[in-house]
Amino acid sequence: MKAVVYDRYGAPEVLRLEDVERPIPKDDEVLVKIRATTVTRADCATLEANRRSGLAVMLISRFISGLRRPRQRILGTELAGEVEAVGAAVSEFAVGDHVFGSSGFRFGAHAEFICMRESARIAHMPAGMSFEEAAAVCDGGLNALWCLRG
């Protein structure tokens, strides 16, 4: 599958399109074919390792994301797409369902596919909503839904 990846912190020029291994869903995961995604402040800050926030924040960011290079090579937190496959223990979603969600700081949405746990911040798309609209409302709406479910 294709994904936008990076191997070092820096400006957007460090990003590149690359073929990577397609994820395989575990028993409690769904495989989503991503139809729309966004670029968020979290993506931009993580890409540059929070350099603009000062030395202390940059060091904390690198401690979390990877000291010398990023642990997670694919950025992107918000997505909308179609369920391509489901794990054996998944009950809420089926192949073909239109879903939207947020991978949070697991990132990975700047790719053609992503695996997400059924219990994660993922939901069925409202009727009449486009993939682009659904990806754009993920952050606030899904945070509220996650709080209500928790």
JSON list of N, CA and C in Angstrom, two decimals, residues 2-78:
[
{"chain": "A", "resi": 2, "resn": "LYS", "atom": "N", "xyz": [0.34, 2.34, -0.41]},
{"chain": "A", "resi": 2, "resn": "LYS", "atom": "CA", "xyz": [1.06, 3.61, -0.40]},
{"chain": "A", "resi": 2, "resn": "LYS", "atom": "C", "xyz": [0.80, 4.34, 0.91]},
{"chain": "A", "resi": 3, "resn": "ALA", "atom": "N", "xyz": [1.83, 5.05, 1.40]},
{"chain": "A", "resi": 3, "resn": "ALA", "atom": "CA", "xyz": [1.71, 5.86, 2.60]},
{"chain": "A", "resi": 3, "resn": "ALA", "atom": "C", "xyz": [2.69, 7.02, 2.51]},
{"chain": "A", "resi": 4, "resn": "VAL", "atom": "N", "xyz": [2.35, 8.11, 3.17]},
{"chain": "A", "resi": 4, "resn": "VAL", "atom": "CA", "xyz": [3.26, 9.23, 3.31]},
{"chain": "A", "resi": 4, "resn": "VAL", "atom": "C", "xyz": [4.07, 8.97, 4.58]},
{"chain": "A", "resi": 5, "resn": "VAL", "atom": "N", "xyz": [5.39, 8.85, 4.44]},
{"chain": "A", "resi": 5, "resn": "VAL", "atom": "CA", "xyz": [6.25, 8.48, 5.56]},
{"chain": "A", "resi": 5, "resn": "VAL", "atom": "C", "xyz": [7.33, 9.53, 5.79]},
{"chain": "A", "resi": 6, "resn": "TYR", "atom": "N", "xyz": [7.94, 9.44, 6.96]},
{"chain": "A", "resi": 6, "resn": "TYR", "atom": "CA", "xyz": [9.11, 10.27, 7.27]},
{"chain": "A", "resi": 6, "resn": "TYR", "atom": "C", "xyz": [10.01, 9.49, 8.21]},
{"chain": "A", "resi": 7, "resn": "ASP", "atom": "N", "xyz": [11.32, 9.69, 8.08]},
{"chain": "A", "resi": 7, "resn": "ASP", "atom": "CA", "xyz": [12.30, 8.98, 8.90]},
{"chain": "A", "resi": 7, "resn": "ASP", "atom": "C", "xyz": [13.13, 9.90, 9.77]},
{"chain": "A", "resi": 8, "resn": "ARG", "atom": "N", "xyz": [12.91, 11.20, 9.63]},
{"chain": "A", "resi": 8, "resn": "ARG", "atom": "CA", "xyz": [13.60, 12.17, 10.48]},
{"chain": "A", "resi": 8, "resn": "ARG", "atom": "C", "xyz": [12.68, 13.36, 10.68]},
{"chain": "A", "resi": 9, "resn": "TYR", "atom": "N", "xyz": [12.89, 14.05, 11.78]},
{"chain": "A", "resi": 9, "resn": "TYR", "atom": "CA", "xyz": [12.10, 15.22, 12.09]},
{"chain": "A", "resi": 9, "resn": "TYR", "atom": "C", "xyz": [12.51, 16.37, 11.19]},
{"chain": "A", "resi": 10, "resn": "GLY", "atom": "N", "xyz": [11.57, 17.28, 10.90]},
{"chain": "A", "resi": 10, "resn": "GLY", "atom": "CA", "xyz": [11.92, 18.43, 10.09]},
{"chain": "A", "resi": 10, "resn": "GLY", "atom": "C", "xyz": [10.73, 19.07, 9.43]},
{"chain": "A", "resi": 11, "resn": "ALA", "atom": "N", "xyz": [11.01, 19.78, 8.36]},
{"chain": "A", "resi": 11, "resn": "ALA", "atom": "CA", "xyz": [9.99, 20.49, 7.58]},
{"chain": "A", "resi": 11, "resn": "ALA", "atom": "C", "xyz": [9.23, 19.49, 6.71]},
{"chain": "A", "resi": 12, "resn": "PRO", "atom": "N", "xyz": [8.14, 19.91, 6.08]},
{"chain": "A", "resi": 12, "resn": "PRO", "atom": "CA", "xyz": [7.36, 19.00, 5.23]},
{"chain": "A", "resi": 12, "resn": "PRO", "atom": "C", "xyz": [8.18, 18.32, 4.13]},
{"chain": "A", "resi": 13, "resn": "GLU", "atom": "N", "xyz": [9.32, 18.87, 3.77]},
{"chain": "A", "resi": 13, "resn": "GLU", "atom": "CA", "xyz": [10.16, 18.27, 2.73]},
{"chain": "A", "resi": 13, "resn": "GLU", "atom": "C", "xyz": [10.70, 16.89, 3.12]},
{"chain": "A", "resi": 14, "resn": "VAL", "atom": "N", "xyz": [10.68, 16.53, 4.41]},
{"chain": "A", "resi": 14, "resn": "VAL", "atom": "CA", "xyz": [11.16, 15.21, 4.81]},
{"chain": "A", "resi": 14, "resn": "VAL", "atom": "C", "xyz": [10.11, 14.13, 4.54]},
{"chain": "A", "resi": 15, "resn": "LEU", "atom": "N", "xyz": [8.89, 14.52, 4.19]},
{"chain": "A", "resi": 15, "resn": "LEU", "atom": "CA", "xyz": [7.83, 13.56, 3.87]},
{"chain": "A", "resi": 15, "resn": "LEU", "atom": "C", "xyz": [8.01, 13.01, 2.47]},
{"chain": "A", "resi": 16, "resn": "ARG", "atom": "N", "xyz": [7.66, 11.74, 2.29]},
{"chain": "A", "resi": 16, "resn": "ARG", "atom": "CA", "xyz": [7.73, 11.15, 0.94]},
{"chain": "A", "resi": 16, "resn": "ARG", "atom": "C", "xyz": [6.69, 10.04, 0.83]},
{"chain": "A", "resi": 17, "resn": "LEU", "atom": "N", "xyz": [6.27, 9.76, -0.39]},
{"chain": "A", "resi": 17, "resn": "LEU", "atom": "CA", "xyz": [5.33, 8.68, -0.67]},
{"chain": "A", "resi": 17, "resn": "LEU", "atom": "C", "xyz": [6.13, 7.39, -0.84]},
{"chain": "A", "resi": 18, "resn": "GLU", "atom": "N", "xyz": [5.68, 6.33, -0.17]},
{"chain": "A", "resi": 18, "resn": "GLU", "atom": "CA", "xyz": [6.44, 5.08, -0.19]},
{"chain": "A", "resi": 18, "resn": "GLU", "atom": "C", "xyz": [5.49, 3.90, -0.12]},
{"chain": "A", "resi": 19, "resn": "ASP", "atom": "N", "xyz": [5.91, 2.77, -0.68]},
{"chain": "A", "resi": 19, "resn": "ASP", "atom": "CA", "xyz": [5.17, 1.52, -0.51]},
{"chain": "A", "resi": 19, "resn": "ASP", "atom": "C", "xyz": [5.55, 0.93, 0.83]},
{"chain": "A", "resi": 20, "resn": "VAL", "atom": "N", "xyz": [4.54, 0.59, 1.65]},
{"chain": "A", "resi": 20, "resn": "VAL", "atom": "CA", "xyz": [4.75, -0.03, 2.95]},
{"chain": "A", "resi": 20, "resn": "VAL", "atom": "C", "xyz": [3.85, -1.25, 3.06]},
{"chain": "A", "resi": 21, "resn": "GLU", "atom": "N", "xyz": [4.12, -2.07, 4.05]},
{"chain": "A", "resi": 21, "resn": "GLU", "atom": "CA", "xyz": [3.34, -3.27, 4.26]},
{"chain": "A", "resi": 21, "resn": "GLU", "atom": "C", "xyz": [1.91, -2.93, 4.69]},
{"chain": "A", "resi": 22, "resn": "ARG", "atom": "N", "xyz": [0.96, -3.59, 4.07]},
{"chain": "A", "resi": 22, "resn": "ARG", "atom": "CA", "xyz": [-0.45, -3.38, 4.42]},
{"chain": "A", "resi": 22, "resn": "ARG", "atom": "C", "xyz": [-0.73, -4.05, 5.77]},
{"chain": "A", "resi": 23, "resn": "PRO", "atom": "N", "xyz": [-1.40, -3.33, 6.69]},
{"chain": "A", "resi": 23, "resn": "PRO", "atom": "CA", "xyz": [-1.66, -3.94, 8.00]},
{"chain": "A", "resi": 23, "resn": "PRO", "atom": "C", "xyz": [-2.69, -5.07, 7.92]},
{"chain": "A", "resi": 24, "resn": "ILE", "atom": "N", "xyz": [-2.59, -5.98, 8.86]},
{"chain": "A", "resi": 24, "resn": "ILE", "atom": "CA", "xyz": [-3.52, -7.11, 8.97]},
{"chain": "A", "resi": 24, "resn": "ILE", "atom": "C", "xyz": [-4.26, -6.97, 10.29]},
{"chain": "A", "resi": 25, "resn": "PRO", "atom": "N", "xyz": [-5.60, -6.97, 10.26]},
{"chain": "A", "resi": 25, "resn": "PRO", "atom": "CA", "xyz": [-6.34, -6.75, 11.51]},
{"chain": "A", "resi": 25, "resn": "PRO", "atom": "C", "xyz": [-6.21, -7.92, 12.49]},
{"chain": "A", "resi": 26, "resn": "LYS", "atom": "N", "xyz": [-6.06, -7.57, 13.77]},
{"chain": "A", "resi": 26, "resn": "LYS", "atom": "CA", "xyz": [-6.09, -8.57, 14.83]},
{"chain": "A", "resi": 26, "resn": "LYS", "atom": "C", "xyz": [-7.55, -8.90, 15.12]},
{"chain": "A", "resi": 27, "resn": "ASP", "atom": "N", "xyz": [-7.79, -9.82, 16.04]},
{"chain": "A", "resi": 27, "resn": "ASP", "atom": "CA", "xyz": [-9.16, -10.26, 16.33]},
{"chain": "A", "resi": 27, "resn": "ASP", "atom": "C", "xyz": [-10.10, -9.13, 16.70]},
{"chain": "A", "resi": 28, "resn": "ASP", "atom": "N", "xyz": [-9.61, -8.11, 17.41]},
{"chain": "A", "resi": 28, "resn": "ASP", "atom": "CA", "xyz": [-10.47, -7.02, 17.87]},
{"chain": "A", "resi": 28, "resn": "ASP", "atom": "C", "xyz": [-10.33, -5.75, 17.03]},
{"chain": "A", "resi": 29, "resn": "GLU", "atom": "N", "xyz": [-9.85, -5.89, 15.79]},
{"chain": "A", "resi": 29, "resn": "GLU", "atom": "CA", "xyz": [-9.60, -4.73, 14.94]},
{"chain": "A", "resi": 29, "resn": "GLU", "atom": "C", "xyz": [-10.38, -4.79, 13.63]},
{"chain": "A", "resi": 30, "resn": "VAL", "atom": "N", "xyz": [-10.57, -3.60, 13.06]},
{"chain": "A", "resi": 30, "resn": "VAL", "atom": "CA", "xyz": [-11.12, -3.48, 11.72]},
{"chain": "A", "resi": 30, "resn": "VAL", "atom": "C", "xyz": [-10.04, -2.89, 10.82]},
{"chain": "A", "resi": 31, "resn": "LEU", "atom": "N", "xyz": [-10.01, -3.34, 9.58]},
{"chain": "A", "resi": 31, "resn": "LEU", "atom": "CA", "xyz": [-9.12, -2.77, 8.58]},
{"chain": "A", "resi": 31, "resn": "LEU", "atom": "C", "xyz": [-9.94, -1.78, 7.77]},
{"chain": "A", "resi": 32, "resn": "VAL", "atom": "N", "xyz": [-9.52, -0.51, 7.78]},
{"chain": "A", "resi": 32, "resn": "VAL", "atom": "CA", "xyz": [-10.25, 0.54, 7.09]},
{"chain": "A", "resi": 32, "resn": "VAL", "atom": "C", "xyz": [-9.47, 0.99, 5.86]},
{"chain": "A", "resi": 33, "resn": "LYS", "atom": "N", "xyz": [-10.16, 1.00, 4.72]},
{"chain": "A", "resi": 33, "resn": "LYS", "atom": "CA", "xyz": [-9.59, 1.60, 3.51]},
{"chain": "A", "resi": 33, "resn": "LYS", "atom": "C", "xyz": [-9.90, 3.09, 3.62]},
{"chain": "A", "resi": 34, "resn": "ILE", "atom": "N", "xyz": [-8.85, 3.88, 3.74]},
{"chain": "A", "resi": 34, "resn": "ILE", "atom": "CA", "xyz": [-9.02, 5.31, 3.99]},
{"chain": "A", "resi": 34, "resn": "ILE", "atom": "C", "xyz": [-9.39, 6.02, 2.69]},
{"chain": "A", "resi": 35, "resn": "ARG", "atom": "N", "xyz": [-10.50, 6.76, 2.75]},
{"chain": "A", "resi": 35, "resn": "ARG", "atom": "CA", "xyz": [-10.99, 7.55, 1.61]},
{"chain": "A", "resi": 35, "resn": "ARG", "atom": "C", "xyz": [-10.70, 9.04, 1.77]},
{"chain": "A", "resi": 36, "resn": "ALA", "atom": "N", "xyz": [-10.56, 9.51, 3.03]},
{"chain": "A", "resi": 36, "resn": "ALA", "atom": "CA", "xyz": [-10.25, 10.92, 3.29]},
{"chain": "A", "resi": 36, "resn": "ALA", "atom": "C", "xyz": [-9.52, 11.01, 4.62]},
{"chain": "A", "resi": 37, "resn": "THR", "atom": "N", "xyz": [-8.62, 11.97, 4.71]},
{"chain": "A", "resi": 37, "resn": "THR", "atom": "CA", "xyz": [-7.89, 12.22, 5.94]},
{"chain": "A", "resi": 37, "resn": "THR", "atom": "C", "xyz": [-7.60, 13.72, 6.03]},
{"chain": "A", "resi": 38, "resn": "THR", "atom": "N", "xyz": [-7.01, 14.15, 7.11]},
{"chain": "A", "resi": 38, "resn": "THR", "atom": "CA", "xyz": [-6.70, 15.56, 7.30]},
{"chain": "A", "resi": 38, "resn": "THR", "atom": "C", "xyz": [-5.24, 15.71, 7.70]},
{"chain": "A", "resi": 39, "resn": "VAL", "atom": "N", "xyz": [-4.77, 16.94, 7.72]},
{"chain": "A", "resi": 39, "resn": "VAL", "atom": "CA", "xyz": [-3.48, 17.28, 8.31]},
{"chain": "A", "resi": 39, "resn": "VAL", "atom": "C", "xyz": [-3.79, 18.18, 9.49]},
{"chain": "A", "resi": 40, "resn": "THR", "atom": "N", "xyz": [-3.44, 17.74, 10.69]},
{"chain": "A", "resi": 40, "resn": "THR", "atom": "CA", "xyz": [-3.79, 18.46, 11.90]},
{"chain": "A", "resi": 40, "resn": "THR", "atom": "C", "xyz": [-2.57, 19.16, 12.51]},
{"chain": "A", "resi": 41, "resn": "ARG", "atom": "N", "xyz": [-2.85, 19.97, 13.52]},
{"chain": "A", "resi": 41, "resn": "ARG", "atom": "CA", "xyz": [-1.75, 20.60, 14.27]},
{"chain": "A", "resi": 41, "resn": "ARG", "atom": "C", "xyz": [-0.85, 19.54, 14.89]},
{"chain": "A", "resi": 42, "resn": "ALA", "atom": "N", "xyz": [-1.44, 18.44, 15.35]},
{"chain": "A", "resi": 42, "resn": "ALA", "atom": "CA", "xyz": [-0.64, 17.37, 15.95]},
{"chain": "A", "resi": 42, "resn": "ALA", "atom": "C", "xyz": [0.32, 16.78, 14.92]},
{"chain": "A", "resi": 43, "resn": "ASP", "atom": "N", "xyz": [-0.13, 16.60, 13.69]},
{"chain": "A", "resi": 43, "resn": "ASP", "atom": "CA", "xyz": [0.75, 16.09, 12.63]},
{"chain": "A", "resi": 43, "resn": "ASP", "atom": "C", "xyz": [1.93, 17.04, 12.41]},
{"chain": "A", "resi": 44, "resn": "CYS", "atom": "N", "xyz": [1.62, 18.32, 12.29]},
{"chain": "A", "resi": 44, "resn": "CYS", "atom": "CA", "xyz": [2.67, 19.32, 12.02]},
{"chain": "A", "resi": 44, "resn": "CYS", "atom": "C", "xyz": [3.66, 19.42, 13.19]},
{"chain": "A", "resi": 45, "resn": "ALA", "atom": "N", "xyz": [3.14, 19.44, 14.41]},
{"chain": "A", "resi": 45, "resn": "ALA", "atom": "CA", "xyz": [4.02, 19.56, 15.59]},
{"chain": "A", "resi": 45, "resn": "ALA", "atom": "C", "xyz": [4.87, 18.31, 15.74]},
{"chain": "A", "resi": 46, "resn": "THR", "atom": "N", "xyz": [4.30, 17.14, 15.50]},
{"chain": "A", "resi": 46, "resn": "THR", "atom": "CA", "xyz": [5.05, 15.89, 15.63]},
{"chain": "A", "resi": 46, "resn": "THR", "atom": "C", "xyz": [6.10, 15.79, 14.54]},
{"chain": "A", "resi": 47, "resn": "LEU", "atom": "N", "xyz": [5.78, 16.21, 13.34]},
{"chain": "A", "resi": 47, "resn": "LEU", "atom": "CA", "xyz": [6.73, 16.19, 12.22]},
{"chain": "A", "resi": 47, "resn": "LEU", "atom": "C", "xyz": [7.98, 16.98, 12.56]},
{"chain": "A", "resi": 48, "resn": "GLU", "atom": "N", "xyz": [7.82, 18.11, 13.19]},
{"chain": "A", "resi": 48, "resn": "GLU", "atom": "CA", "xyz": [8.99, 18.94, 13.53]},
{"chain": "A", "resi": 48, "resn": "GLU", "atom": "C", "xyz": [9.47, 18.72, 14.96]},
{"chain": "A", "resi": 49, "resn": "ALA", "atom": "N", "xyz": [8.90, 17.74, 15.67]},
{"chain": "A", "resi": 49, "resn": "ALA", "atom": "CA", "xyz": [9.25, 17.42, 17.06]},
{"chain": "A", "resi": 49, "resn": "ALA", "atom": "C", "xyz": [9.04, 18.61, 17.99]},
{"chain": "A", "resi": 50, "resn": "ASN", "atom": "N", "xyz": [8.00, 19.40, 17.72]},
{"chain": "A", "resi": 50, "resn": "ASN", "atom": "CA", "xyz": [7.64, 20.54, 18.57]},
{"chain": "A", "resi": 50, "resn": "ASN", "atom": "C", "xyz": [8.78, 21.54, 18.77]},
{"chain": "A", "resi": 51, "resn": "ARG", "atom": "N", "xyz": [9.61, 21.73, 17.76]},
{"chain": "A", "resi": 51, "resn": "ARG", "atom": "CA", "xyz": [10.76, 22.65, 17.86]},
{"chain": "A", "resi": 51, "resn": "ARG", "atom": "C", "xyz": [10.35, 24.07, 18.22]},
{"chain": "A", "resi": 52, "resn": "ARG", "atom": "N", "xyz": [9.22, 24.51, 17.72]},
{"chain": "A", "resi": 52, "resn": "ARG", "atom": "CA", "xyz": [8.79, 25.90, 17.95]},
{"chain": "A", "resi": 52, "resn": "ARG", "atom": "C", "xyz": [8.31, 26.14, 19.38]},
{"chain": "A", "resi": 53, "resn": "SER", "atom": "N", "xyz": [8.12, 25.08, 20.15]},
{"chain": "A", "resi": 53, "resn": "SER", "atom": "CA", "xyz": [7.61, 25.21, 21.51]},
{"chain": "A", "resi": 53, "resn": "SER", "atom": "C", "xyz": [8.71, 25.30, 22.56]},
{"chain": "A", "resi": 54, "resn": "GLY", "atom": "N", "xyz": [9.95, 25.32, 22.15]},
{"chain": "A", "resi": 54, "resn": "GLY", "atom": "CA", "xyz": [11.06, 25.43, 23.08]},
{"chain": "A", "resi": 54, "resn": "GLY", "atom": "C", "xyz": [11.75, 24.11, 23.32]},
{"chain": "A", "resi": 55, "resn": "LEU", "atom": "N", "xyz": [12.93, 24.17, 23.91]},
{"chain": "A", "resi": 55, "resn": "LEU", "atom": "CA", "xyz": [13.78, 23.00, 24.12]},
{"chain": "A", "resi": 55, "resn": "LEU", "atom": "C", "xyz": [13.12, 21.95, 25.01]},
{"chain": "A", "resi": 56, "resn": "ALA", "atom": "N", "xyz": [12.51, 22.36, 26.11]},
{"chain": "A", "resi": 56, "resn": "ALA", "atom": "CA", "xyz": [11.91, 21.40, 27.04]},
{"chain": "A", "resi": 56, "resn": "ALA", "atom": "C", "xyz": [10.79, 20.62, 26.37]},
{"chain": "A", "resi": 57, "resn": "VAL", "atom": "N", "xyz": [9.90, 21.30, 25.67]},
{"chain": "A", "resi": 57, "resn": "VAL", "atom": "CA", "xyz": [8.78, 20.62, 24.99]},
{"chain": "A", "resi": 57, "resn": "VAL", "atom": "C", "xyz": [9.31, 19.73, 23.87]},
{"chain": "A", "resi": 58, "resn": "MET", "atom": "N", "xyz": [10.33, 20.20, 23.15]},
{"chain": "A", "resi": 58, "resn": "MET", "atom": "CA", "xyz": [10.92, 19.39, 22.09]},
{"chain": "A", "resi": 58, "resn": "MET", "atom": "C", "xyz": [11.52, 18.10, 22.65]},
{"chain": "A", "resi": 59, "resn": "LEU", "atom": "N", "xyz": [12.19, 18.17, 23.77]},
{"chain": "A", "resi": 59, "resn": "LEU", "atom": "CA", "xyz": [12.77, 16.97, 24.37]},
{"chain": "A", "resi": 59, "resn": "LEU", "atom": "C", "xyz": [11.69, 16.00, 24.85]},
{"chain": "A", "resi": 60, "resn": "ILE", "atom": "N", "xyz": [10.64, 16.53, 25.45]},
{"chain": "A", "resi": 60, "resn": "ILE", "atom": "CA", "xyz": [9.51, 15.67, 25.87]},
{"chain": "A", "resi": 60, "resn": "ILE", "atom": "C", "xyz": [8.88, 15.02, 24.65]},
{"chain": "A", "resi": 61, "resn": "SER", "atom": "N", "xyz": [8.67, 15.80, 23.59]},
{"chain": "A", "resi": 61, "resn": "SER", "atom": "CA", "xyz": [8.08, 15.27, 22.36]},
{"chain": "A", "resi": 61, "resn": "SER", "atom": "C", "xyz": [8.93, 14.14, 21.79]},
{"chain": "A", "resi": 62, "resn": "ARG", "atom": "N", "xyz": [10.23, 14.33, 21.75]},
{"chain": "A", "resi": 62, "resn": "ARG", "atom": "CA", "xyz": [11.12, 13.29, 21.22]},
{"chain": "A", "resi": 62, "resn": "ARG", "atom": "C", "xyz": [11.18, 12.07, 22.13]},
{"chain": "A", "resi": 63, "resn": "PHE", "atom": "N", "xyz": [11.06, 12.28, 23.42]},
{"chain": "A", "resi": 63, "resn": "PHE", "atom": "CA", "xyz": [11.03, 11.14, 24.35]},
{"chain": "A", "resi": 63, "resn": "PHE", "atom": "C", "xyz": [9.82, 10.27, 24.04]},
{"chain": "A", "resi": 64, "resn": "ILE", "atom": "N", "xyz": [8.70, 10.90, 23.71]},
{"chain": "A", "resi": 64, "resn": "ILE", "atom": "CA", "xyz": [7.46, 10.17, 23.41]},
{"chain": "A", "resi": 64, "resn": "ILE", "atom": "C", "xyz": [7.49, 9.60, 21.99]},
{"chain": "A", "resi": 65, "resn": "SER", "atom": "N", "xyz": [7.90, 10.41, 21.02]},
{"chain": "A", "resi": 65, "resn": "SER", "atom": "CA", "xyz": [7.82, 10.02, 19.60]},
{"chain": "A", "resi": 65, "resn": "SER", "atom": "C", "xyz": [9.05, 9.31, 19.07]},
{"chain": "A", "resi": 66, "resn": "GLY", "atom": "N", "xyz": [10.15, 9.40, 19.78]},
{"chain": "A", "resi": 66, "resn": "GLY", "atom": "CA", "xyz": [11.40, 8.80, 19.32]},
{"chain": "A", "resi": 66, "resn": "GLY", "atom": "C", "xyz": [12.52, 9.81, 19.45]},
{"chain": "A", "resi": 67, "resn": "LEU", "atom": "N", "xyz": [13.57, 9.44, 20.16]},
{"chain": "A", "resi": 67, "resn": "LEU", "atom": "CA", "xyz": [14.66, 10.39, 20.42]},
{"chain": "A", "resi": 67, "resn": "LEU", "atom": "C", "xyz": [15.39, 10.84, 19.16]},
{"chain": "A", "resi": 68, "resn": "ARG", "atom": "N", "xyz": [15.90, 9.89, 18.41]},
{"chain": "A", "resi": 68, "resn": "ARG", "atom": "CA", "xyz": [16.72, 10.23, 17.24]},
{"chain": "A", "resi": 68, "resn": "ARG", "atom": "C", "xyz": [15.90, 10.31, 15.96]},
{"chain": "A", "resi": 69, "resn": "ARG", "atom": "N", "xyz": [14.88, 9.48, 15.89]},
{"chain": "A", "resi": 69, "resn": "ARG", "atom": "CA", "xyz": [14.02, 9.44, 14.70]},
{"chain": "A", "resi": 69, "resn": "ARG", "atom": "C", "xyz": [12.64, 8.98, 15.13]},
{"chain": "A", "resi": 70, "resn": "PRO", "atom": "N", "xyz": [11.63, 9.27, 14.34]},
{"chain": "A", "resi": 70, "resn": "PRO", "atom": "CA", "xyz": [10.25, 8.91, 14.72]},
{"chain": "A", "resi": 70, "resn": "PRO", "atom": "C", "xyz": [10.06, 7.39, 14.82]},
{"chain": "A", "resi": 71, "resn": "ARG", "atom": "N", "xyz": [9.36, 6.96, 15.87]},
{"chain": "A", "resi": 71, "resn": "ARG", "atom": "CA", "xyz": [9.00, 5.54, 16.00]},
{"chain": "A", "resi": 71, "resn": "ARG", "atom": "C", "xyz": [7.89, 5.18, 15.01]},
{"chain": "A", "resi": 72, "resn": "GLN", "atom": "N", "xyz": [6.92, 6.07, 14.88]},
{"chain": "A", "resi": 72, "resn": "GLN", "atom": "CA", "xyz": [5.80, 5.88, 13.96]},
{"chain": "A", "resi": 72, "resn": "GLN", "atom": "C", "xyz": [6.11, 6.67, 12.69]},
{"chain": "A", "resi": 73, "resn": "ARG", "atom": "N", "xyz": [6.32, 5.98, 11.59]},
{"chain": "A", "resi": 73, "resn": "ARG", "atom": "CA", "xyz": [6.73, 6.63, 10.34]},
{"chain": "A", "resi": 73, "resn": "ARG", "atom": "C", "xyz": [5.59, 7.27, 9.58]},
{"chain": "A", "resi": 74, "resn": "ILE", "atom": "N", "xyz": [4.34, 6.94, 9.92]},
{"chain": "A", "resi": 74, "resn": "ILE", "atom": "CA", "xyz": [3.18, 7.45, 9.20]},
{"chain": "A", "resi": 74, "resn": "ILE", "atom": "C", "xyz": [2.37, 8.35, 10.12]},
{"chain": "A", "resi": 75, "resn": "LEU", "atom": "N", "xyz": [2.23, 9.62, 9.75]},
{"chain": "A", "resi": 75, "resn": "LEU", "atom": "CA", "xyz": [1.43, 10.56, 10.53]},
{"chain": "A", "resi": 75, "resn": "LEU", "atom": "C", "xyz": [-0.04, 10.43, 10.14]},
{"chain": "A", "resi": 76, "resn": "GLY", "atom": "N", "xyz": [-0.88, 11.30, 10.68]},
{"chain": "A", "resi": 76, "resn": "GLY", "atom": "CA", "xyz": [-2.30, 11.32, 10.35]},
{"chain": "A", "resi": 76, "resn": "GLY", "atom": "C", "xyz": [-3.13, 10.70, 11.46]},
{"chain": "A", "resi": 77, "resn": "THR", "atom": "N", "xyz": [-4.08, 11.48, 11.97]},
{"chain": "A", "resi": 77, "resn": "THR", "atom": "CA", "xyz": [-4.92, 10.98, 13.07]},
{"chain": "A", "resi": 77, "resn": "THR", "atom": "C", "xyz": [-6.39, 10.88, 12.69]},
{"chain": "A", "resi": 78, "resn": "GLU", "atom": "N", "xyz": [-6.87, 11.72, 11.79]},
{"chain": "A", "resi": 78, "resn": "GLU", "atom": "CA", "xyz": [-8.28, 11.74, 11.45]},
{"chain": "A", "resi": 78, "resn": "GLU", "atom": "C", "xyz": [-8.51, 11.07, 10.11]}
]
